[in-house]
Coordinates of C-alpha atoms and ligand atoms in Angstrom, one line a residue:
M24 CA 158.8 86.2 152.5
T25 CA 155.5 86.5 150.5
K26 CA 156.4 86.3 146.9
V27 CA 154.2 88.0 144.2
L28 CA 154.7 87.0 140.5
V29 CA 153.6 89.2 137.7
A30 CA 153.3 86.9 134.7
T31 CA 152.4 88.7 131.5
E32 CA 152.9 87.3 128.1
K33 CA 151.9 90.8 126.9
P34 CA 153.7 93.0 129.4
F35 CA 152.4 96.0 131.2
A36 CA 153.9 99.5 130.6
K37 CA 157.0 100.1 132.7
A38 CA 155.1 102.7 134.8
A39 CA 152.7 99.9 135.8
V40 CA 155.5 97.5 136.8
D41 CA 157.2 100.2 138.8
G42 CA 154.0 101.0 140.6
I43 CA 153.3 97.3 141.3
R44 CA 156.8 96.9 142.7
K45 CA 156.4 99.9 145.0
I46 CA 153.1 98.5 146.4
V47 CA 154.4 95.0 146.8
E48 CA 157.7 96.0 148.4
E49 CA 156.1 98.6 150.7
A50 CA 154.0 95.7 152.0
G51 CA 157.2 93.8 152.8
F52 CA 156.6 91.3 150.0
E53 CA 159.0 90.3 147.1
L54 CA 158.2 90.9 143.4
A55 CA 159.1 88.5 140.6
L56 CA 158.5 89.1 136.9
L57 CA 157.9 86.8 134.0
E58 CA 157.3 88.8 130.9
K59 CA 156.9 88.1 127.2
Y60 CA 157.1 84.3 127.8
T61 CA 156.1 82.2 124.8
D62 CA 155.8 78.7 126.4
H63 CA 153.1 77.9 128.9
N64 CA 155.6 75.6 130.7
D65 CA 157.6 78.8 131.6
L66 CA 154.6 79.9 133.6
I67 CA 154.1 76.5 135.2
K68 CA 157.8 76.6 136.3
A69 CA 157.7 80.2 137.5
V70 CA 154.8 79.7 139.9
A71 CA 156.5 77.0 141.9
D72 CA 157.2 79.1 145.0
V73 CA 154.8 82.1 144.6
D74 CA 152.2 83.1 147.1
A75 CA 150.3 85.5 144.8
L76 CA 150.0 85.9 141.0
I77 CA 149.1 88.8 138.8
V78 CA 148.2 88.0 135.2
R79 CA 146.4 89.5 132.2
S80 CA 145.0 87.2 129.5
D81 CA 147.6 84.6 130.6
K82 CA 146.0 81.2 131.0
V83 CA 145.9 80.1 134.6
T84 CA 145.1 76.4 134.0
K85 CA 144.8 73.5 136.4
E86 CA 148.4 72.7 135.7
V87 CA 149.5 76.2 136.8
V88 CA 147.3 76.1 139.9
D89 CA 148.6 72.6 140.8
A90 CA 152.2 73.6 140.3
A91 CA 151.8 76.6 142.5
K92 CA 152.0 74.9 145.9
N93 CA 152.0 78.1 148.0
L94 CA 149.5 80.0 145.9
K95 CA 146.9 81.9 147.9
I96 CA 145.5 84.4 145.4
V97 CA 145.5 85.1 141.7
V98 CA 144.4 88.4 140.3
R99 CA 143.5 88.9 136.7
A100 CA 144.5 92.5 136.1
G101 CA 141.5 93.2 133.9
A102 CA 137.8 92.5 133.5
G103 CA 137.3 89.1 131.7
Y104 CA 138.4 86.2 133.8
D105 CA 137.7 83.4 131.3
N106 CA 141.4 82.7 131.3
L107 CA 141.3 81.5 134.9
D108 CA 140.4 77.9 135.8
L109 CA 138.1 78.9 138.7
A110 CA 137.3 75.3 139.6
A111 CA 141.0 74.5 139.9
C112 CA 141.5 77.6 142.1
S113 CA 138.5 76.8 144.3
A114 CA 139.7 73.2 144.7
K115 CA 143.0 74.4 146.0
G116 CA 141.5 77.2 148.2
V117 CA 143.0 79.8 145.9
V118 CA 141.1 83.1 145.8
A119 CA 140.6 84.4 142.3
M120 CA 139.9 88.1 141.5
N121 CA 139.6 90.5 138.6
T122 CA 139.9 94.3 138.6
P123 CA 136.6 95.4 137.1
G124 CA 136.5 98.8 135.4
Q125 CA 140.2 99.6 135.6
N126 CA 141.0 99.2 132.0
S127 CA 137.5 100.0 130.5
N128 CA 138.3 103.4 129.1
A129 CA 141.1 102.1 127.0
V130 CA 138.9 99.4 125.5
A131 CA 136.0 101.9 124.9
E132 CA 138.3 104.3 123.1
L133 CA 139.6 101.4 120.8
A134 CA 136.0 100.4 120.0
I135 CA 135.2 103.9 118.8
G136 CA 138.5 104.1 117.0
M137 CA 137.8 100.9 115.1
M138 CA 134.3 102.2 114.2
I139 CA 135.8 105.3 112.6
Y140 CA 138.5 103.3 110.9
M141 CA 136.0 101.0 109.3
A142 CA 133.7 103.9 108.4
R143 CA 136.7 105.5 106.6
N144 CA 137.5 102.3 104.7
Q145 CA 140.6 101.6 106.8
F146 CA 142.0 105.0 105.8
Q147 CA 142.2 104.2 102.2
P148 CA 141.8 107.2 99.9
V149 CA 138.2 106.5 98.9
S150 CA 135.0 108.2 100.1
G151 CA 133.8 106.8 103.4
T152 CA 131.0 107.5 105.8
E153 CA 130.6 109.4 109.1
I154 CA 129.5 107.9 112.4
A155 CA 127.5 111.0 113.4
G156 CA 123.8 110.4 113.0
K157 CA 124.2 106.6 112.8
K158 CA 122.7 104.1 115.3
I159 CA 125.0 102.3 117.6
G160 CA 123.9 99.3 119.7
I161 CA 125.8 98.5 122.9
H162 CA 125.6 94.7 123.5
A163 CA 126.0 94.5 127.3
Y164 CA 125.9 97.7 129.3
G165 CA 128.8 97.1 131.7
N166 CA 131.9 99.3 132.4
V167 CA 133.1 99.3 128.8
G168 CA 129.6 99.4 127.2
K169 CA 128.6 102.5 129.3
L170 CA 131.7 104.4 128.1
V171 CA 131.2 103.4 124.4
A172 CA 127.6 104.7 124.8
K173 CA 128.9 108.0 126.3
Y174 CA 131.5 108.5 123.5
G175 CA 129.0 107.4 120.8
K176 CA 126.7 110.2 122.0
G177 CA 129.6 112.6 122.0
F178 CA 130.1 111.8 118.3
G179 CA 126.4 112.5 117.6
M180 CA 125.3 108.8 117.4
E181 CA 121.9 107.5 118.4
V182 CA 122.7 105.0 121.2
F183 CA 120.8 101.8 122.0
A184 CA 121.6 99.1 124.5
F185 CA 120.6 95.6 125.4
D186 CA 121.5 94.1 128.7
P187 CA 119.2 91.7 130.5
F188 CA 121.1 92.2 133.8
V189 CA 120.8 96.0 133.9
D190 CA 117.7 97.9 134.9
K191 CA 116.2 99.7 131.9
A192 CA 115.9 102.9 134.0
V193 CA 119.7 102.9 134.6
I194 CA 120.2 102.8 130.8
E195 CA 117.6 105.5 130.1
N196 CA 119.1 107.7 132.8
D197 CA 122.3 107.8 130.6
G198 CA 120.3 109.1 127.7
V199 CA 120.6 105.6 126.0
K200 CA 117.6 103.7 124.6
P201 CA 117.1 100.3 126.1
V202 CA 115.8 97.7 123.6
G203 CA 113.7 94.7 124.6
S204 CA 115.6 92.0 122.9
I205 CA 118.9 91.1 121.4
E206 CA 117.2 90.7 117.9
E207 CA 115.9 94.3 118.2
L208 CA 119.4 95.6 118.9
Y209 CA 120.9 94.0 115.9
S210 CA 118.0 94.8 113.5
T211 CA 118.0 98.5 114.6
C212 CA 121.7 99.4 114.7
D213 CA 124.2 100.4 112.0
Y214 CA 127.0 99.5 114.5
V215 CA 126.9 97.0 117.2
S216 CA 129.7 97.1 119.8
L217 CA 130.2 93.8 121.7
H218 CA 130.8 93.8 125.4
I219 CA 129.7 90.4 126.6
P220 CA 132.0 88.0 128.5
A221 CA 132.9 84.6 127.1
N222 CA 131.1 81.9 129.1
E223 CA 129.1 78.8 128.4
K224 CA 126.0 80.8 127.6
T225 CA 127.7 83.4 125.3
K226 CA 130.2 81.3 123.3
K227 CA 129.3 81.2 119.6
S228 CA 126.1 83.2 120.4
I229 CA 126.8 85.9 117.8
G230 CA 126.2 84.4 114.4
Y231 CA 124.2 84.4 111.2
D232 CA 120.7 84.8 112.8
L233 CA 121.7 88.1 114.5
L234 CA 124.2 89.5 112.1
S235 CA 122.0 89.0 109.0
K236 CA 119.4 91.2 110.6
M237 CA 121.6 94.2 110.8
P238 CA 120.8 97.1 108.4
Q239 CA 122.5 97.8 105.1
G240 CA 126.1 99.0 105.6
A241 CA 126.4 97.6 109.1
T242 CA 129.5 97.0 111.1
L243 CA 130.1 94.7 114.0
V244 CA 132.9 95.8 116.4
N245 CA 134.3 93.2 118.7
T246 CA 136.5 94.3 121.6
A247 CA 135.1 91.4 123.8
R248 CA 136.2 87.9 123.0
K249 CA 136.6 85.9 119.8
E250 CA 134.9 82.9 121.4
V251 CA 131.5 84.7 121.4
I252 CA 131.5 84.8 117.6
D253 CA 130.1 81.9 115.6
E254 CA 132.8 82.2 112.9
D255 CA 130.8 80.1 110.3
G256 CA 127.8 82.4 110.7
L257 CA 130.0 85.5 110.4
K258 CA 131.6 84.1 107.3
K259 CA 128.2 83.4 105.7
V260 CA 127.0 87.0 106.4
L261 CA 130.2 88.4 104.9
E262 CA 129.7 86.2 101.9
E263 CA 126.0 87.2 101.3
R264 CA 126.4 90.8 102.2
P265 CA 129.1 92.8 100.4
D266 CA 128.0 95.8 102.6
F267 CA 128.8 94.1 105.9
K268 CA 132.0 94.8 107.9
Y269 CA 133.7 93.2 110.9
A270 CA 136.4 94.9 113.1
T271 CA 137.8 93.0 116.0
D272 CA 140.5 93.3 118.7
I273 CA 140.7 89.5 118.9
M274 CA 141.6 87.8 115.7
A275 CA 139.2 85.1 114.5
D276 CA 140.6 81.6 114.1
C277 CA 139.8 82.0 110.4
H278 CA 141.1 85.6 110.2
A279 CA 143.5 84.9 107.3
E280 CA 140.7 83.5 105.2
L281 CA 138.3 86.4 106.1
V282 CA 140.9 89.0 105.1
E283 CA 141.6 87.3 101.8
K284 CA 138.0 86.7 100.9
F285 CA 136.5 90.0 102.1
Q286 CA 139.2 92.5 101.4
G287 CA 138.6 95.9 103.0
R288 CA 135.7 94.6 105.1
V289 CA 137.5 92.8 107.9
F290 CA 140.0 94.2 110.3
A291 CA 141.8 92.7 113.3
T292 CA 144.5 94.2 115.5
P293 CA 147.7 92.1 115.3
K294 CA 147.4 91.3 119.0
K295 CA 144.6 92.1 121.6
M296 CA 145.3 95.8 122.2
G297 CA 142.1 97.1 123.8
A298 CA 143.6 97.4 127.3
Q299 CA 147.1 98.1 126.1
T300 CA 147.6 101.7 127.3
K301 CA 149.9 103.1 129.9
E302 CA 146.9 104.4 131.9
A303 CA 145.0 101.1 131.7
N304 CA 148.1 99.1 132.7
V305 CA 148.7 101.4 135.7
N306 CA 145.0 101.3 136.8
A307 CA 144.6 97.5 136.5
G308 CA 148.1 96.5 137.5
L309 CA 148.2 98.7 140.7
A310 CA 144.6 97.6 141.6
A311 CA 145.7 94.0 141.3
A312 CA 148.8 94.6 143.6
R313 CA 146.6 96.5 146.2
Q314 CA 144.0 93.7 146.1
I315 CA 146.7 91.1 146.8
V316 CA 148.1 93.1 149.8
A317 CA 144.6 93.7 151.1
Y318 CA 143.8 90.0 150.9
I319 CA 147.1 88.7 152.4
K320 CA 147.2 91.3 155.2
N321 CA 143.5 91.7 156.0
G322 CA 141.6 88.8 154.3
D323 CA 139.8 91.3 152.1
T324 CA 137.9 89.3 149.4
T325 CA 136.3 92.2 147.5
F326 CA 136.4 91.4 143.8
Q327 CA 136.7 87.7 144.4
V328 CA 135.1 85.8 141.4
N329 CA 135.2 82.3 142.8
K330 CA 133.1 82.8 145.9
Ligands
3PG25 C1 140.0 92.4 129.9 O1 139.2 91.5 130.0 O2 140.3 93.1 130.8 C2 140.5 92.8 128.5 O3 140.2 91.9 127.6 C3 142.0 93.1 128.5 O4 142.8 92.0 128.4 P1 144.4 92.1 128.4 O5 144.9 92.4 129.7 O6 144.9 90.7 127.9 O7 144.8 93.1 127.4

């Protein structure tokens, strides 16, 4: 029988697991669960006899792919697939997919929430600022960026965006101002919300040169990936600019040092929480299960990322 494993170090809400089970079992497949595991070897062991794998940010390394002798498909229930070793998947003829857009709203809401949290001095009883009337820059106008732009407008912010892969007319059509360069985005905006993927081009691409251009009182909000930040550059800006703030959903490697040195100006969620809502879990989890069934039954490769 076709065996589908859901391997989530950070588990889905129960409603999502129940929904995945229903889809998998109705297709005549069997569901296995590996949740809250703390050792990568547990994942390597658990994949030994599975045909399909659903993960979140769990690392699907070459070791995992090689250990999964029957594996045909792995679906990252989420957007960013930097946790999948695509070369290893392709080498073994394993189809890799993501579920774009399914958890975007949860991430966008967290980005806005973190902006307000920082504007209000992490809810300490001192006078803060409002986000209405401020300029927000959306760095990458994808599924999440678009929603942050929409909600920013709802809060009365002036919204700018930079995305070299999106037609300016599409951005303008949403009532958002496209800017011509990444430098212009950072030098214009009081808040920048990061939505770029982590890849060879973007890793460590956000550092001193860009951040030091931001206006007085600026805040960088990162719900994307920690790897896109040049942490030395970030540290230097925080050192030179007592007005500068950083809020992130993905703790920097040097987070403890940042929090100690720049008290009240750096915030990180204890664990990546952007997509951790019941709704996002259900949307992404069920989409992943449906994509597996569609691939195994009909060879449907929509959303394949290792074509
Ligand atoms: C994504 O890329 O979809 C988000 O970063 C969510 O990741 P998570 O499933 O690990 O919460």
